[in-house]
Amino acid sequence: AQTVTQSQPEMSVQEAETVTLSCTYDTSESDYYLFWYKQPPSRQMILVIRQEAYKQQNATENRFSVNFQKAAKSFSLKISDSQLGDAAMYFCAYRSAKRGANSKLTFGKGITLSVRP
Amino acid sequence: DTGVSQNPRHKITKRGQNVTFRCDPISEHNRLYWYRQTLGQGPEFLTYFQNEAQLEKSRLLSDRFSAERPKGSFSTLEIQRTEQGDSAMYLCASSHRGFQETQYFGPGTRLLVL
C-alpha cells in the first residue's frame, strides 16, 4: 500500500518570502501522479499543482513549483512571493497510474501554513 | 461548469439516527469519489463510482454506510445508526476518466453526532 508522509504539522512564512513544504511517499510502483492540494479555512480543497512520475521536469504553476526527487521519493512544494491568501492547509497526495487501478487519492496529514503580514 | 456541490453543508444529529448526504458532481464527470476527513488529518478514501457502478469500497466503510449513484449523476451517502465516531467532514470529488484525470472537490458536509 502507498503511504504519504508530511512530517511538518505547521509552518510560517513572511509575506513576499519563499517557503518550502516537504512531502515524502512510499510506493513500489513506477508510474504514478503526485499532487499538492490547498484547503483554506472553511473552504473547499483546490488543486495547486500536479506531477507525473514519468516526467523528469519539475512542474510549475505561477508562484508554485515542485522539487520532485523520484529516487528519494520526495515531493516538496515551493511557494514564492508568499501572499496572505496562501494561508491554508496543504495536502500532498498520491495516485496510482497503473492500468486498472483505483484512481483514489492517498493523502498525507497536511501542513498548516500561516503567512505573516 | 458550476463545480462540485454538496448538501447539506452541516448536519447535527443524535446518535442512532440515520443521515443522508448528497453530492452533485461536475456535469460530464463520470467518476465520483467519497472521502472522510477528521480534524487534523488528510482525507481518507471511502468509495468511488464510475458512472453508476460502485467499483471499490474502503474497509473504513462499515455495513452502516451505503452509497449510491443512480443513473450516473448525483450520489448519496447514507449512514445508518450514527455513532459519535462518525463525526467528520465528508468530501465528495469528481473527475473525468482519462490521461489528465484530476479530482475536483466539493465543499464537504460536516457531520456532528451528539
PDB file of C-alpha atoms in Angstrom, chain A residues 14 16-17 40 48 53 55-56 62 74 80-81 89 92 97-98 110:
ATOM      1  CA  GLN A  14       6.707  36.210   5.996  1.00  0.00           C
ATOM      2  CA  ALA A  16       6.667  38.070  -0.012  1.00  0.00           C
ATOM      3  CA  GLU A  17       9.153  35.442   1.166  1.00  0.00           C
ATOM      4  CA  PRO A  40      -8.290  27.263   3.027  1.00  0.00           C
ATOM      5  CA  VAL A  48      -2.386  23.598  -6.627  1.00  0.00           C
ATOM      6  CA  ALA A  53       6.196  10.482 -12.189  1.00  0.00           C
ATOM      7  CA  LYS A  55       8.353  13.363 -16.250  1.00  0.00           C
ATOM      8  CA  GLN A  56      11.807  14.432 -15.089  1.00  0.00           C
ATOM      9  CA  ASN A  62       2.960  30.611 -11.482  1.00  0.00           C
ATOM     10  CA  SER A  74      10.375  13.181  -2.185  1.00  0.00           C
ATOM     11  CA  SER A  80       7.492  32.031  -3.975  1.00  0.00           C
ATOM     12  CA  ASP A  81       6.453  35.588  -3.120  1.00  0.00           C
ATOM     13  CA  MET A  89      -3.709  23.624   4.951  1.00  0.00           C
ATOM     14  CA  CYS A  92       0.329  16.149  -0.540  1.00  0.00           C
ATOM     15  CA  ALA A  97      -1.239   5.408 -12.732  1.00  0.00           C
ATOM     16  CA  LYS A  98      -1.354   1.637 -13.024  1.00  0.00           C
ATOM     17  CA  GLY A 110      -1.365  18.022   5.831  1.00  0.00           C
TER      18      GLY A 110
END
